[in-house]
Coordinates of C-alpha atoms and ligand atoms in Angstrom, one line a residue:
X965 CA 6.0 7.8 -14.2
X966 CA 7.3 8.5 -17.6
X967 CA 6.0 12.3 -17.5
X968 CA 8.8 13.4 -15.3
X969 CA 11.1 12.3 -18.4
X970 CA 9.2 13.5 -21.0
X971 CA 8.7 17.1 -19.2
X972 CA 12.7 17.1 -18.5
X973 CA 13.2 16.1 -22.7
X974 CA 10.5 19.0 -23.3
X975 CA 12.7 21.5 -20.5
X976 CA 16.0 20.0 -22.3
X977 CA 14.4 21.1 -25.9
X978 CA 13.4 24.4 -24.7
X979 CA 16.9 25.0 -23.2
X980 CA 18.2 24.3 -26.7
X981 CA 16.0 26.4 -28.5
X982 CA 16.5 29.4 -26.4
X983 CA 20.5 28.9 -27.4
X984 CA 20.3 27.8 -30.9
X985 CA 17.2 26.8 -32.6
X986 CA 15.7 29.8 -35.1
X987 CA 12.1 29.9 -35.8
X988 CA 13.2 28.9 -39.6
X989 CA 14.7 25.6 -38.1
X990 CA 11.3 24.9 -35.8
X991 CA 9.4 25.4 -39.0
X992 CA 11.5 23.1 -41.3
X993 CA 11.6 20.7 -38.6
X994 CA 7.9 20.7 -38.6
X995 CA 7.5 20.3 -42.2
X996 CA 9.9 17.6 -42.1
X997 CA 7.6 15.8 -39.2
X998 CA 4.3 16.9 -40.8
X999 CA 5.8 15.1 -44.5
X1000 CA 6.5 11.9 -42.6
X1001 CA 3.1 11.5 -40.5
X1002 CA 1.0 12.1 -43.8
X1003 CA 3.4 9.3 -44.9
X1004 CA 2.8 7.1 -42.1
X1005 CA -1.0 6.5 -42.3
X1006 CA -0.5 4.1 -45.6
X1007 CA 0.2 0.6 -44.8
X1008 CA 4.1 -0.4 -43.9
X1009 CA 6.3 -1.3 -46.8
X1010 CA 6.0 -5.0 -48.3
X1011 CA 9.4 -5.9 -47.6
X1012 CA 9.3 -4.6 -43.9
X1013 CA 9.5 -7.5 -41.4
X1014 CA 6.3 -6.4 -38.9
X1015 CA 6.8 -9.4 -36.7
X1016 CA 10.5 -8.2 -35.7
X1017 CA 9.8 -4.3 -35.5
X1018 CA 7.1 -5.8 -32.7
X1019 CA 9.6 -7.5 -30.7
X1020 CA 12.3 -4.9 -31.3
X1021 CA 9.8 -2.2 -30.1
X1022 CA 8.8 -4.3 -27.0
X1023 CA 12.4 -4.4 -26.0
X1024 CA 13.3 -1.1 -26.3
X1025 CA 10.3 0.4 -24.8
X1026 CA 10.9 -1.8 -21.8
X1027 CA 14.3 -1.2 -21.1
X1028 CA 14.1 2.6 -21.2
X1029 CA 11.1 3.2 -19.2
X1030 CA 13.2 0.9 -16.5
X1031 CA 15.5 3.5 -16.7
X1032 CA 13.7 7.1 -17.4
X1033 CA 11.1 6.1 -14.2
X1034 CA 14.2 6.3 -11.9
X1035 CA 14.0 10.3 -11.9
X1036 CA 10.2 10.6 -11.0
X1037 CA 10.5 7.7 -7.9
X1038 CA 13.0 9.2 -6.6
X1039 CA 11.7 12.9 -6.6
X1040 CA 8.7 11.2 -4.9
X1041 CA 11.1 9.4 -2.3
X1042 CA 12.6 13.2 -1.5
X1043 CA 9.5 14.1 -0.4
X1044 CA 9.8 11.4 2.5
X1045 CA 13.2 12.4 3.7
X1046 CA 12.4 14.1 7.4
X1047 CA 10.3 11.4 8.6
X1048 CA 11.0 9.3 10.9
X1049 CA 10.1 6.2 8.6
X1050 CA 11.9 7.2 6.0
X1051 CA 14.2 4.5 5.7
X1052 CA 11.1 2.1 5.4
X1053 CA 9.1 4.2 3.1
X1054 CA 11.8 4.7 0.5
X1055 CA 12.2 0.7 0.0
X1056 CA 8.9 0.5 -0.3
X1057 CA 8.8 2.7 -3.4
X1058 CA 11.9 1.4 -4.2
X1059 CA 10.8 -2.1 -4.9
X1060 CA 7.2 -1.1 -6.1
X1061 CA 7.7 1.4 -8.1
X1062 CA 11.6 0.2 -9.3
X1063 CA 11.9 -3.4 -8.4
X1064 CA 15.3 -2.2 -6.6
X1065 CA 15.7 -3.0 -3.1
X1066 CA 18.0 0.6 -2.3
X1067 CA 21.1 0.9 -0.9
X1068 CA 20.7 1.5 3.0
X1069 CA 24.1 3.4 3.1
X1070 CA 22.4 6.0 1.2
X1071 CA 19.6 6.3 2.6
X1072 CA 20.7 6.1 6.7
X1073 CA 21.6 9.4 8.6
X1074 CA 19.4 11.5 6.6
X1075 CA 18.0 13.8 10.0
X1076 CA 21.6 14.7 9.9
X1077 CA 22.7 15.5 6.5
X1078 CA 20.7 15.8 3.4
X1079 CA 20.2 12.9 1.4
X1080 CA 22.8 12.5 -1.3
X1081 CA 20.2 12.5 -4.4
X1082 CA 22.4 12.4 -6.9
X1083 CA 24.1 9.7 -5.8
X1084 CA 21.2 7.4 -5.6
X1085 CA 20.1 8.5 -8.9
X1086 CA 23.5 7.4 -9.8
X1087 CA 23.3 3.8 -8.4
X1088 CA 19.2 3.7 -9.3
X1089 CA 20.8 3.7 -12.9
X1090 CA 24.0 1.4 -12.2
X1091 CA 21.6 -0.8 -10.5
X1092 CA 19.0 -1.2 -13.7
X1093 CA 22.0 -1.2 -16.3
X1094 CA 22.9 -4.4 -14.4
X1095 CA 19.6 -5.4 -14.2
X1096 CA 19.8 -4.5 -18.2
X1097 CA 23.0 -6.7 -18.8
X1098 CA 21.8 -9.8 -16.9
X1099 CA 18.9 -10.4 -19.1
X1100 CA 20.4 -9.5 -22.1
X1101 CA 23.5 -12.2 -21.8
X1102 CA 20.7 -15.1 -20.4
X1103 CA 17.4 -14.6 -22.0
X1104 CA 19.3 -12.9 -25.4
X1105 CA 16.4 -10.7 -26.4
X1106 CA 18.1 -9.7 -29.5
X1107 CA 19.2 -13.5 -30.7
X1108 CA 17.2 -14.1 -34.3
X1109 CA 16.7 -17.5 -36.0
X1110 CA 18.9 -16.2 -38.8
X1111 CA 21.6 -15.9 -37.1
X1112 CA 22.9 -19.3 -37.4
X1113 CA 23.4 -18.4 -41.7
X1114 CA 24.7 -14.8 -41.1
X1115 CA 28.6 -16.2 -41.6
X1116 CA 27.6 -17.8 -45.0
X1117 CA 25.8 -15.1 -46.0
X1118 CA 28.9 -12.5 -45.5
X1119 CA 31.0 -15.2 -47.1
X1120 CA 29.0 -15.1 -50.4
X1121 CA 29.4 -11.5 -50.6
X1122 CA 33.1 -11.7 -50.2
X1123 CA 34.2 -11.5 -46.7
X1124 CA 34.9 -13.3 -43.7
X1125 CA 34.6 -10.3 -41.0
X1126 CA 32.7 -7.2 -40.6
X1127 CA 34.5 -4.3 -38.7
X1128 CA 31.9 -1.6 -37.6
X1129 CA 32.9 1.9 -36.2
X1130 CA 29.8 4.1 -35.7
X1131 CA 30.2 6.9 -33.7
X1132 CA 29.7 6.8 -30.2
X1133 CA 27.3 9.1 -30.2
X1134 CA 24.4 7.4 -28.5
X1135 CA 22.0 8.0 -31.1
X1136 CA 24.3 5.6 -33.1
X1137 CA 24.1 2.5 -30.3
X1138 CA 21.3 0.4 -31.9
X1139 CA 23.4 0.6 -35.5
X1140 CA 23.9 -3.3 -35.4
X1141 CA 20.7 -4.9 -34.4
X1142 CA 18.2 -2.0 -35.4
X1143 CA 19.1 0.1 -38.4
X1144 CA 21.4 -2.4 -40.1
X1145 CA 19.2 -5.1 -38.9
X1146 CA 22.4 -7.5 -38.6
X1147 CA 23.6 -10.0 -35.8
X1148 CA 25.3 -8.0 -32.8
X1149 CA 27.9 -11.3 -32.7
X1150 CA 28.1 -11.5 -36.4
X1151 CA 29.6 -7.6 -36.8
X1152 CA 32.4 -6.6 -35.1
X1153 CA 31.6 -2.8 -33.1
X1154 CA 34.0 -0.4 -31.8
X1155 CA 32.4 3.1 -31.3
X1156 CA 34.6 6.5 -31.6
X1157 CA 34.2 9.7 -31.7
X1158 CA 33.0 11.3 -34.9
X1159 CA 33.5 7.6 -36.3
X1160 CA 37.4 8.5 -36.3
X1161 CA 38.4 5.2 -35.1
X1162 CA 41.7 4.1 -33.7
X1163 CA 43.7 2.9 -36.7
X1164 CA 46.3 1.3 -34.8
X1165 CA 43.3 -1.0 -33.1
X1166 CA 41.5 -2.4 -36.1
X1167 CA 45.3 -2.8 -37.5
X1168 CA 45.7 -5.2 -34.6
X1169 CA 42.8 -6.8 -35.2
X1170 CA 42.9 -6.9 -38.7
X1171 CA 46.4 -9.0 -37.6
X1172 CA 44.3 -11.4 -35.4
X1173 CA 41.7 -12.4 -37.8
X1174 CA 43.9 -13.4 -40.6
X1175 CA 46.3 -15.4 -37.9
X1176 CA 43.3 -17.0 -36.9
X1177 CA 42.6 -18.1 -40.6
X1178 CA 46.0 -19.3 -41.3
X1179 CA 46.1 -21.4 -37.8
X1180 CA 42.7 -22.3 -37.2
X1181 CA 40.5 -21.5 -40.3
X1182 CA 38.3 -19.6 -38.3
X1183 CA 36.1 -18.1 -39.3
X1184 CA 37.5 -20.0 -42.7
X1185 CA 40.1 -20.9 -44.6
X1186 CA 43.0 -18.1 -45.6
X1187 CA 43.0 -19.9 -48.9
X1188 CA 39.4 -18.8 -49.3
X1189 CA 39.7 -15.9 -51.3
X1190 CA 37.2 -13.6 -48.7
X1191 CA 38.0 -10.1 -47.5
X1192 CA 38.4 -8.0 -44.0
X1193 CA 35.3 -5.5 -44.9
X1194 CA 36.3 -2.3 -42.5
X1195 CA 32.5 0.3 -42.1
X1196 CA 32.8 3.5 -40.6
X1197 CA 29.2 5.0 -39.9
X1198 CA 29.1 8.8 -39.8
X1199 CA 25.6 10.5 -38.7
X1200 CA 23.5 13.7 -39.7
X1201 CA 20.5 15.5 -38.6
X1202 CA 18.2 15.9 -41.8
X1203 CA 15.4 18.2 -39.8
X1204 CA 18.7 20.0 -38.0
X1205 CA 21.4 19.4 -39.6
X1206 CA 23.3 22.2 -37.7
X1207 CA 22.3 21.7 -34.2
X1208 CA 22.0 18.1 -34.2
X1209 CA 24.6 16.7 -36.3
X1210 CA 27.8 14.6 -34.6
X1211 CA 28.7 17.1 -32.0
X1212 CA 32.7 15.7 -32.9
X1213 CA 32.4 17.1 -36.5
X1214 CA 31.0 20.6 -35.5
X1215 CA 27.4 19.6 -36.9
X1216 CA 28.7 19.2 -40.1
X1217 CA 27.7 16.1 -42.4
X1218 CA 30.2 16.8 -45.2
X1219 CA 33.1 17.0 -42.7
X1220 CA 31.9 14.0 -40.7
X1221 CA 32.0 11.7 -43.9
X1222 CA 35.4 13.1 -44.9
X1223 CA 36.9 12.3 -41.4
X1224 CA 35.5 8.9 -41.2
X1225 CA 36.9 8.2 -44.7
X1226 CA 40.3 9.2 -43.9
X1227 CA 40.5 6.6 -41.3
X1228 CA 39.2 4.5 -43.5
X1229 CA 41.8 5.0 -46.1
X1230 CA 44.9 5.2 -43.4
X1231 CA 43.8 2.0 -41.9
X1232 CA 43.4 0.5 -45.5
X1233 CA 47.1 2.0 -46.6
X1234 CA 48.6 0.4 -43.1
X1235 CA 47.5 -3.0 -43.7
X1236 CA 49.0 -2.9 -47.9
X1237 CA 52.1 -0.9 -46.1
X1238 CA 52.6 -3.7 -43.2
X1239 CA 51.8 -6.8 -44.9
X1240 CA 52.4 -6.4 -48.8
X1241 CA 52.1 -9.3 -51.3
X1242 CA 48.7 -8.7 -52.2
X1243 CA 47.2 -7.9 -48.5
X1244 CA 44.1 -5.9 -48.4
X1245 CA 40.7 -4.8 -47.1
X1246 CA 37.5 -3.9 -48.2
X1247 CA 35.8 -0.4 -46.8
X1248 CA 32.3 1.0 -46.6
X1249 CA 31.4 4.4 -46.0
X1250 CA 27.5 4.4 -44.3
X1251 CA 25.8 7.7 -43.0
X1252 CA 22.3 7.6 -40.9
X1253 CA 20.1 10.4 -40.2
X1254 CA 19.5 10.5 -36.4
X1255 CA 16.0 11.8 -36.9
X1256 CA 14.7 8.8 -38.8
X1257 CA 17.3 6.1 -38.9
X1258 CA 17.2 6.2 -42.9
X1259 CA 20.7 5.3 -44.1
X1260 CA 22.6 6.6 -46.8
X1261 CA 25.6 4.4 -48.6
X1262 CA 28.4 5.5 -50.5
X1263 CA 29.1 3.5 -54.0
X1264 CA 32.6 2.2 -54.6
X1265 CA 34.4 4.1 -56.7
X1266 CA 36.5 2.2 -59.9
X1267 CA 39.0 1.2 -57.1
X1268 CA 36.0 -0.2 -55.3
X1269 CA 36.7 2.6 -52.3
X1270 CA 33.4 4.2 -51.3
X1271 CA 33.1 7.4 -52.8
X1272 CA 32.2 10.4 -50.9
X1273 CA 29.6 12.7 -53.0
X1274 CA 28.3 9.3 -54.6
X1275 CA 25.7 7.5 -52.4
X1276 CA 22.4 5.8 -52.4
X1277 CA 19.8 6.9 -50.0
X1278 CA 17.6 3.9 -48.1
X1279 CA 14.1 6.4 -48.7
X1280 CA 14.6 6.1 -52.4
X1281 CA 15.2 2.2 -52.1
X1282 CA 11.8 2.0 -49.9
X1283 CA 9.8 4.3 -52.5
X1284 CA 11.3 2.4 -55.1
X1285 CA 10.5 -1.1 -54.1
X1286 CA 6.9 0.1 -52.7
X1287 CA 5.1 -2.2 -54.7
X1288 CA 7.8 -5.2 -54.9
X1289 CA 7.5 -8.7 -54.9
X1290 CA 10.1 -9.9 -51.7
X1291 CA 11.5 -12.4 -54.0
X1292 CA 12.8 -10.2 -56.4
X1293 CA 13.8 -7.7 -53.3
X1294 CA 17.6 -8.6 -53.9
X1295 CA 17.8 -8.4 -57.8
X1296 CA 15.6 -4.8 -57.7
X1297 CA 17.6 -3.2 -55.0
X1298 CA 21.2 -4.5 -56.5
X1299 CA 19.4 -3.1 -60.3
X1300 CA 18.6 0.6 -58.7
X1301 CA 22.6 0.5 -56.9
X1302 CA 24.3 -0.1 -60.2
X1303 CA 21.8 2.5 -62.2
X1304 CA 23.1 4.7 -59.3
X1305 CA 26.3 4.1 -60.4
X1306 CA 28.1 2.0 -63.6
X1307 CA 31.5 1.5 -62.3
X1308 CA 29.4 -0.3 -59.2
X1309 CA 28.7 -3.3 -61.6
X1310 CA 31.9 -4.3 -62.4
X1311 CA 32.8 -8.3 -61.3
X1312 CA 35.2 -6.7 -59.1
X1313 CA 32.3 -4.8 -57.0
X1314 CA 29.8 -8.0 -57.3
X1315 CA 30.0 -9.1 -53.5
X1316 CA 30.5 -5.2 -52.3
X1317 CA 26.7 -4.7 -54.1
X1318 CA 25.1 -7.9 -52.6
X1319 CA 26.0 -6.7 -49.1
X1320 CA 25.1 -3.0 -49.6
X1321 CA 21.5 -4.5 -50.9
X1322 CA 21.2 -6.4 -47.8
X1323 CA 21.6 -3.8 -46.1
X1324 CA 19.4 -1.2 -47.7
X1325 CA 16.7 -4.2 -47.8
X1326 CA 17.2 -4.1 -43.8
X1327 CA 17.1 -0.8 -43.3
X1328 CA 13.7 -0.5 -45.1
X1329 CA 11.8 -2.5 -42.2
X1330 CA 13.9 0.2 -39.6
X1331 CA 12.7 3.2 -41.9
X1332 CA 8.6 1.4 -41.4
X1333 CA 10.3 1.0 -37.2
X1334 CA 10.5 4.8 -37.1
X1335 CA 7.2 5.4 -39.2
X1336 CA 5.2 3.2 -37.6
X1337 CA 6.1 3.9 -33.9
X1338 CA 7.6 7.7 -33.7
X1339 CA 5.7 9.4 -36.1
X1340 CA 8.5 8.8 -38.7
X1341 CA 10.7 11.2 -36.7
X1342 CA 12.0 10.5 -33.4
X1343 CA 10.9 13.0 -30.5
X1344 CA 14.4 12.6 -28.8
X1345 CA 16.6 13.9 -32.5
X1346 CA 19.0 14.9 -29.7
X1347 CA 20.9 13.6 -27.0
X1348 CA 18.8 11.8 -24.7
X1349 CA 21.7 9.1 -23.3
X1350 CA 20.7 7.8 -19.8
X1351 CA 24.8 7.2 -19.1
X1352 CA 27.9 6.9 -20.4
X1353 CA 30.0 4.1 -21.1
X1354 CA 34.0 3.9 -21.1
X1355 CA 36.0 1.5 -21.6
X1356 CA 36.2 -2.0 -23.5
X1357 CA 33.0 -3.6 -24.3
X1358 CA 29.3 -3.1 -24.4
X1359 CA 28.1 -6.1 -26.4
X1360 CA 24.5 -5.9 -24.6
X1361 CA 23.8 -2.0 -25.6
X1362 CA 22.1 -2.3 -28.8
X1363 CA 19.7 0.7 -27.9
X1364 CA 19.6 4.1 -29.2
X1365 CA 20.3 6.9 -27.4
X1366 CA 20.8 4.5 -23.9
X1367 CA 24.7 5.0 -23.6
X1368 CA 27.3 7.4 -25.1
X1369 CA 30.4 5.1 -25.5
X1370 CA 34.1 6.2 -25.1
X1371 CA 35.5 3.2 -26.5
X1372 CA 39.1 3.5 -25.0
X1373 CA 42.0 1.6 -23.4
X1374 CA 43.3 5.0 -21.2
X1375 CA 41.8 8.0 -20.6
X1376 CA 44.9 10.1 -21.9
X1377 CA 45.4 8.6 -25.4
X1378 CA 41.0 8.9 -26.3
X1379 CA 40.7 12.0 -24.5
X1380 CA 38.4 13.8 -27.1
X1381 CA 36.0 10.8 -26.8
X1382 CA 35.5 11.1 -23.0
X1383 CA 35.2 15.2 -23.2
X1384 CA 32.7 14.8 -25.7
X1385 CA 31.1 12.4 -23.5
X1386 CA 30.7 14.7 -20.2
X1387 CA 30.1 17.9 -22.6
X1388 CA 26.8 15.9 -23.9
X1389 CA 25.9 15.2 -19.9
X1390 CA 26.9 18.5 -18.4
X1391 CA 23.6 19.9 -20.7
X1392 CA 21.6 16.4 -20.2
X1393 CA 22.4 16.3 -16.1
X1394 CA 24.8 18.6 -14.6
X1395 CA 23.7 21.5 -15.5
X1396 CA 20.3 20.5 -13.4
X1397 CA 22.8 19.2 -10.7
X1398 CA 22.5 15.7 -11.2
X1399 CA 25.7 13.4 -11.9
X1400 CA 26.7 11.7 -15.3
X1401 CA 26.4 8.3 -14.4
X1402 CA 29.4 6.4 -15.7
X1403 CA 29.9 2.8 -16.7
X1404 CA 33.8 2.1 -16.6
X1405 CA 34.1 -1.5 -18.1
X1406 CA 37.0 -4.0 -18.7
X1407 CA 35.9 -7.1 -21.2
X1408 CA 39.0 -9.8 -20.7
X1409 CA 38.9 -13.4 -22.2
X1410 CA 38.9 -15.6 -19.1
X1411 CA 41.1 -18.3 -20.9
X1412 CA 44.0 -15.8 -20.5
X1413 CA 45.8 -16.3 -17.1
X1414 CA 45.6 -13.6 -14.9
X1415 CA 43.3 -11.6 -17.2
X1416 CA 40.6 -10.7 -14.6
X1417 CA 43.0 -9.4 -11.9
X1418 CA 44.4 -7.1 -15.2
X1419 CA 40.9 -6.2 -16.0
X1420 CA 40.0 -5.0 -12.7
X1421 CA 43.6 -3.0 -12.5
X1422 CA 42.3 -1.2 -15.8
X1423 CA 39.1 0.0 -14.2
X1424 CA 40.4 1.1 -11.3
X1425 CA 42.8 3.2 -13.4
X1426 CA 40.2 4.5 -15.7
X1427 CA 38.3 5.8 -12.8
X1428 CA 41.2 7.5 -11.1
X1429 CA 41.9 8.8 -14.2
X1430 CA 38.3 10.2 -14.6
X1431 CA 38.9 11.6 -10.9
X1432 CA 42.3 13.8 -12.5
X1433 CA 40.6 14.9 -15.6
X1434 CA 37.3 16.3 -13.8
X1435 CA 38.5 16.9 -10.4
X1436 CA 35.5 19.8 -10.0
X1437 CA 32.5 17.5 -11.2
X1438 CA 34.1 14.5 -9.0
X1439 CA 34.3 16.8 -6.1
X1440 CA 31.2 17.9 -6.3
X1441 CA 29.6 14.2 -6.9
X1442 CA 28.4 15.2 -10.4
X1443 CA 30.1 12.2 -11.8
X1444 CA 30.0 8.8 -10.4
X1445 CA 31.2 5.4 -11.8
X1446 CA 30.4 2.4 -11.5
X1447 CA 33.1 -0.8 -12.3
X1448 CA 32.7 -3.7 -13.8
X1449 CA 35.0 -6.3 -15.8
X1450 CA 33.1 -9.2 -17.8
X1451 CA 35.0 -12.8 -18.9
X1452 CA 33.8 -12.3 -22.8
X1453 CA 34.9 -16.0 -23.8
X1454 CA 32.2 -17.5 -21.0
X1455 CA 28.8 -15.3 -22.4
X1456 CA 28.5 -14.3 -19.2
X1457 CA 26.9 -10.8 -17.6
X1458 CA 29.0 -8.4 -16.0
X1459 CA 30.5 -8.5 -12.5
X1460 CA 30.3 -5.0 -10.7
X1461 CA 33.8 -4.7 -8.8
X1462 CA 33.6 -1.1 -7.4
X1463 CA 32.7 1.9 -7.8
X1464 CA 32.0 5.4 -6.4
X1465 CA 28.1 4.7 -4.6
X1466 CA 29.3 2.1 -2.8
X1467 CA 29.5 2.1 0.9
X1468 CA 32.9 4.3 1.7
X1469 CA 33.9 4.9 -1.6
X1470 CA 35.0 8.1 -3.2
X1471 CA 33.5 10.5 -6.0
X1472 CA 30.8 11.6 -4.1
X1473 CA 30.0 14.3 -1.5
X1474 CA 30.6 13.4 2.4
Ligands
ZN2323 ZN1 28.9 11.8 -33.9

């Protein structure tokens, strides 16, 4: 069932090449792959955690073959359409081969008009991202035992909360929980973009965290002296760096990592503009190759900002430490960072360094994830997203390359974010004619009177406000949405509340 995929990735890749791969960049790129699976027979690195890759893997594997068998069942179900049992025969695939029991409003009245394929494509994804959501929130697949320390650990280093803007690329989705190997509740995660994140909103935030402190010493005390630690992650294609680089940046790594750092800096000046006497934040500067998940980290400069031609690269950490004890993992890692660089080991930068070496000790058992089970380089360096998701929230997407997020409040003010978004599925779907599925999602706290009913008025708008921006592709049913709203102070799943492949509603073709 997963060959349909696999042979639309290969008919996806060959697309591309025609337009912009040279046969210098297929060589390189097979070079680079060639290096890594040479690499890959040795044994995995001594401070990789085997046991988690193996439950990482399992997870991931499951949840996107529920999605990527979708397109193969229902090109068999098409075959069926004309006869007279069709109705019957399609649920029986359905739940067989999909464990879905299919919409019958979608699948009556076909000896009259065509069935609307892309439309149950559409709700065979909506349909399995639920599916998705509901065990994530009750059977917590992702939860470790280490958890429970995470908030002591930060608070050793020196802060009290960790601010994460990747970019919403979807190649950039499993940041948290796979690369950085770090609780998903633990980190704060707001995706934009090209990593150029709305100021204005970790501003607000920043605002909230610190009242909290001073009210309710949560997550401690303001009179501890801890720090609001602000990451932007920025992304790059090592095996094509000018093809498959963040599509918001042009493809370009050096411009990527100089936009992400001037939001870094602006949101950094706001908070010592707004609230003087002393009032400050921490930043980090991170970069990932999309091909291999290896992260680079910029040092802290004198001023303890990261500093954007100075980094440290995670494969020279793992080659490094190839033969280390794990006990001394924290001192030899923290030793090669301030060889890297000697303003690094000032007392100033002491807490900065024992979080960067966390982190670079995490990524090394991602960097033995990639070896051990893509041939060191993913097969999917491109945009393979299944749907897109707009909106506020998105806790349980912890998967690469499952969602491309527009994080956004209206469709208006994050524009860029949402174009970027149907740009990536006009080559990945429309262009074959089928729609970009998309997720439009309100989180509210439940607590807050009347916050649902508000919630459920914002996705309504988003949607009509998809309709006005893309009034051809909605016309045409080549995008459909789905609603949902979810009550983020109860840790419950998400409750669908509309959208366009339910019965008699619109964004499709009738
Ligand atoms: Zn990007």
């Amino acid at each position: 069932m997963l060959a349909g995929r696999q042979k639309r990735a290969g008919q996806l890749g060959q697309a591309r090449s025609n337009r912009v791969r040279t046969a210098a960049d297929v060589a390189r790129r097979q070079r680079f792959a060639t290096g890594n699976v040479a690499r890959l027979r040795s044994d995995s690195h001594p401070l990789t955690n085997a046991a988690e890759n193996d439950a990482l893997h399992a997870y991931e594997s499951r949840s996107k073959a529920a999605f990527d068998k979708i397109e193969p069942v229902l090109k068999e179900i098409a075959q069926y359409q004309h006869d007279n049992n069709f109705v019957v025969k399609a649920q029986e695939l359905g739940r067989l081969l999909l464990s879905l029991e299919l919409p019958s409003h979608l699948l009556e009245n076909t000896w009259i008009a065509p069935l609307d394929m892309g439309k149950l494509y559409a709700w065979c994804v909506f349909e399995t991202f639920q599916l998705f959501a509901d065990e994530f929130y009750s059977e917590k697949p992702l939860a470790q035992k280490s958890d429970a320390g995470f908030q002591g650990f930060i608070e050793s280093c020196g802060f009290h909360t960790l601010d994460f803007s990747p970019c919403a690329d979807g190649r950039l989705a499993h940041t948290i929980s796979y690369v950085l190997r770090l609780p998903y509740k633990g980190v704060r995660r707001k995706s934009y973009a090209g990593a150029m994140f709305d100021v204005e909103d970790s501003l607000q935030k920043w605002v909230e965290v610190e009242h909290k402190r001073l009210s309710e010493s949560i997550p401690n005390s303001a009179s501890e002296p801890t720090r609001y630690l602000k990451a932007a992650v920025y992304h790059y294609s090592s095996s094509l760096p000018d093809q498959e680089g963040c599509a918001a940046h042009g493809s370009d790594a050096v411009k990527a990592a100089e936009g992400a750092m001037s939001r870094l800096l602006a949101f950094q000046q706001g908070v010592q503009n707004s609230f003087c006497c002393g009032a400050s934040i921490d930043l980090m500067l991170i970069g990932i190759d999309t091909d291999n998940d290896v992260i680079r980290i910029h040092c802290p400069d004198t001023n303890g900002n990261p500093d954007g031609e100075n980094y440290i690269d995670a494969q020279e950490v793992y080659d490094a430490t190839r033969h280390a004890n794990p006990g001394d993992s924290e001192r030899v890692i923290s030793e090669l960072i301030a060889q890297k660089n000697p303003a690094i080991s000032s007392e100033f930068n002491k807490g900065l360094v024992k979080f960067m070496a966390r982190l670079l000790f995490n990524n090394i058992s991602q960097i033995d994830y990639v070896r051990n089970y893509f041939n060191g380089c993913y097969s999917d360096i491109g945009h393979q997203e299944r749907f897109i998701g707009m909106g506020i929230g998105f806790e349980e997407v912890q998967l690469r390359n499952l969602t491309y997020f527009a994080y956004l409040k209206t469709v208006e003010q994050n524009a860029i974010d949402v174009d970027v978004g149907i740009m990536i599925f006009t080559g990945l779907n429309i262009k074959r004619g089928l729609p970009a599925p998309v997720v439009i999602r309100y989180d509210y706290h439940g607590n807050v009177p009347g916050a649902r009913a508000r919630a459920v008025a914002k996705v309504e708008c988003l949607q009509q406000a998809m309709m006005a921006r893309f009034p051809q592709q909605t016309q045409q049913g080549l995008i459909q949405t789905m609603l949902v709203v979810r009550d983020c102070s109860a840790d419950n799943s998400i409750e669908v509340v509309g959208g366009s492949t339910q019965p008699g509603e619109v964004g499709g073709r009738h």
